[in-house]
């Protein structure tokens, strides 16, 4: 019997991990996506899309599909699904391991203001009009309607529909990775004074942080949410190494 792996994804790492497992005769692998992006990137293993219906729904899915390893490779800000995964793994008695990028660490020259929430980020922008670059998910943009005095440059994977109810906003629909030189050009062209972002970690969205450091631009970073305390690794390579050493499922070993 092979291991049956379910990867909770929605990140570049989840896709890379799936590519590393595709065709491996020791495993059957399925990737789960929330279905947030309209045209998700092509994936190297079979994909299922949409919520499970909370922790209980996910536990039932794990049991029904005979999943033997659950991998939480969701984004560090996707706290609900990570909590559900922890609870579901317990209920279905399936081992769970997380793939979590470490956060970016402040370096010399960084002008970071760390805030607890997106609402606090809006407050931190202040009352005077500023040119603001928002690199946030669609769901996180609404609080900025409370600060219509600013000029916003908004970048997201899918179009922001409906657009924000603010008088000055430019929208960019683009998917990373974003190189530092391109980010620096964009920040200069648009006269950006402050960036609001999440501390996603990883290389693909770090270009704007480096560009901001070089140009002396302020960055308001929303802190990461609390996530369940789980066995975890930080890179795809470490996850593949962990899987190399995982014992075969119990049935095969005749236990
Ligand atoms: P969330 O708040 O933690 O999850 C909300 C609900 O969406 C979950 O309760 C679950 O619904 C469903 N869900 C989330 N991830 C799922 C997955 N991989 N497969 C199936 N259902 C999933 O998450 P979110 O912030 O909405 O993020 C959604 C997805 O986008 C995640 O997969 C995440 O990795 C990715 N993403 C998020 C961010 C971010 O900043 N939050 C950035 C990049 C990518 P049920 O309770 O019905 O199962």
Coordinates of N, CA and C and ligand atoms in Angstrom, one line a residue, residues 8-11 32-34 36 48 50-55 73-75 77-82 84 139-140 198, ligand 1:
X8 N -2.6 20.6 1.4 CA -3.4 21.8 1.4 C -2.5 22.9 0.9
X9 N -2.9 23.4 -0.3 CA -2.0 24.3 -1.0 C -2.6 25.7 -1.2
X10 N -2.2 26.3 -2.3 CA -2.5 27.7 -2.6 C -1.2 28.5 -2.5
X11 N -0.1 27.9 -2.5 CA 1.2 28.6 -2.4 C 2.1 28.0 -3.5
X32 N -5.1 20.2 -2.7 CA -6.3 20.9 -2.4 C -6.2 22.4 -2.5
X33 N -7.0 23.1 -3.2 CA -7.0 24.5 -3.3 C -8.3 25.1 -2.8
X34 N -8.3 26.3 -2.3 CA -9.5 26.9 -1.8 C -10.4 27.4 -2.9
X36 N -9.8 30.3 -4.6 CA -9.8 31.8 -4.6 C -9.5 32.5 -5.9
X48 N -8.2 19.0 -6.2 CA -9.6 19.2 -5.8 C -9.7 20.7 -5.3
X50 N -12.0 23.8 -3.5 CA -13.2 24.3 -2.6 C -13.0 23.8 -1.2
X51 N -13.7 24.5 -0.3 CA -13.7 24.2 1.1 C -14.2 22.8 1.4
X52 N -13.8 22.3 2.6 CA -14.3 21.0 3.0 C -15.5 21.1 3.9
X53 N -15.8 22.3 4.4 CA -16.9 22.4 5.4 C -16.3 22.3 6.8
X54 N -15.3 23.1 7.1 CA -14.7 23.1 8.5 C -13.9 21.9 8.8
X55 N -13.5 21.8 10.1 CA -12.6 20.7 10.5 C -13.3 19.4 10.4
X73 N 0.5 23.1 3.5 CA 1.4 24.0 2.8 C 0.6 25.3 2.4
X74 N -0.3 25.7 3.2 CA -1.0 26.9 2.9 C -0.2 28.1 3.3
X75 N -0.7 29.3 2.9 CA 0.0 30.5 3.2 C 0.0 30.8 4.7
X77 N -0.7 33.3 6.3 CA -1.8 34.1 6.8 C -3.2 33.4 6.6
X78 N -3.1 32.2 6.1 CA -4.4 31.4 6.0 C -4.6 30.6 7.3
X79 N -4.9 31.3 8.4 CA -4.9 30.7 9.7 C -6.1 29.7 9.9
X80 N -7.2 30.0 9.3 CA -8.4 29.2 9.5 C -8.2 27.7 9.0
X81 N -7.7 27.6 7.8 CA -7.5 26.3 7.3 C -6.4 25.5 8.1
X82 N -5.4 26.3 8.6 CA -4.4 25.6 9.4 C -5.0 25.1 10.7
X84 N -8.1 24.3 11.1 CA -9.0 23.1 10.7 C -8.1 21.9 10.5
X139 N -9.6 40.3 -0.3 CA -10.4 40.4 0.9 C -9.9 41.4 1.9
X140 N -8.6 41.7 1.8 CA -7.9 42.5 2.8 C -8.0 44.0 2.4
X198 N 2.0 41.9 3.7 CA 2.1 40.9 4.7 C 3.5 40.4 4.8
Ligands
LIG1 P1 -8.3 30.7 5.5 O1 -9.0 32.0 5.9 O2 -7.4 30.0 6.4 O3 -9.4 29.7 5.0 C1 -10.8 30.0 4.9 C2 -11.5 28.7 4.4 O4 -11.2 28.5 3.0 C3 -11.1 27.5 5.1 O5 -11.8 27.4 6.3 C4 -11.5 26.4 4.1 O6 -12.9 26.3 4.0 C5 -11.1 27.1 2.8 N1 -9.7 26.8 2.4 C6 -8.6 27.5 2.6 N2 -7.5 26.9 2.1 C7 -8.0 25.7 1.5 C8 -7.4 24.7 0.8 N3 -6.1 24.7 0.5 N4 -8.2 23.7 0.3 C9 -9.5 23.7 0.6 N5 -10.1 24.7 1.3 C10 -9.4 25.7 1.7 O7 -7.5 30.9 4.1 P2 -7.5 32.2 3.1 O8 -6.7 33.3 3.7 O9 -8.9 32.4 2.6 O10 -6.6 31.6 1.9 C11 -7.2 30.7 1.0 C12 -6.1 30.0 0.2 O11 -5.3 30.9 -0.5 C13 -5.2 29.1 1.1 O12 -5.1 27.9 0.5 C14 -3.9 29.9 1.1 O13 -2.8 29.0 1.1 C15 -3.9 30.7 -0.2 N6 -3.3 32.0 0.0 C16 -3.6 32.8 1.0 C17 -2.9 34.0 1.2 C18 -3.3 34.9 2.4 O14 -2.6 35.9 2.5 N7 -4.2 34.6 3.2 C19 -2.0 34.4 0.3 C20 -1.6 33.5 -0.8 C21 -2.3 32.4 -0.9 P3 -13.7 25.1 4.8 O15 -13.7 25.5 6.2 O16 -15.0 25.0 4.2 O17 -12.9 23.8 4.6

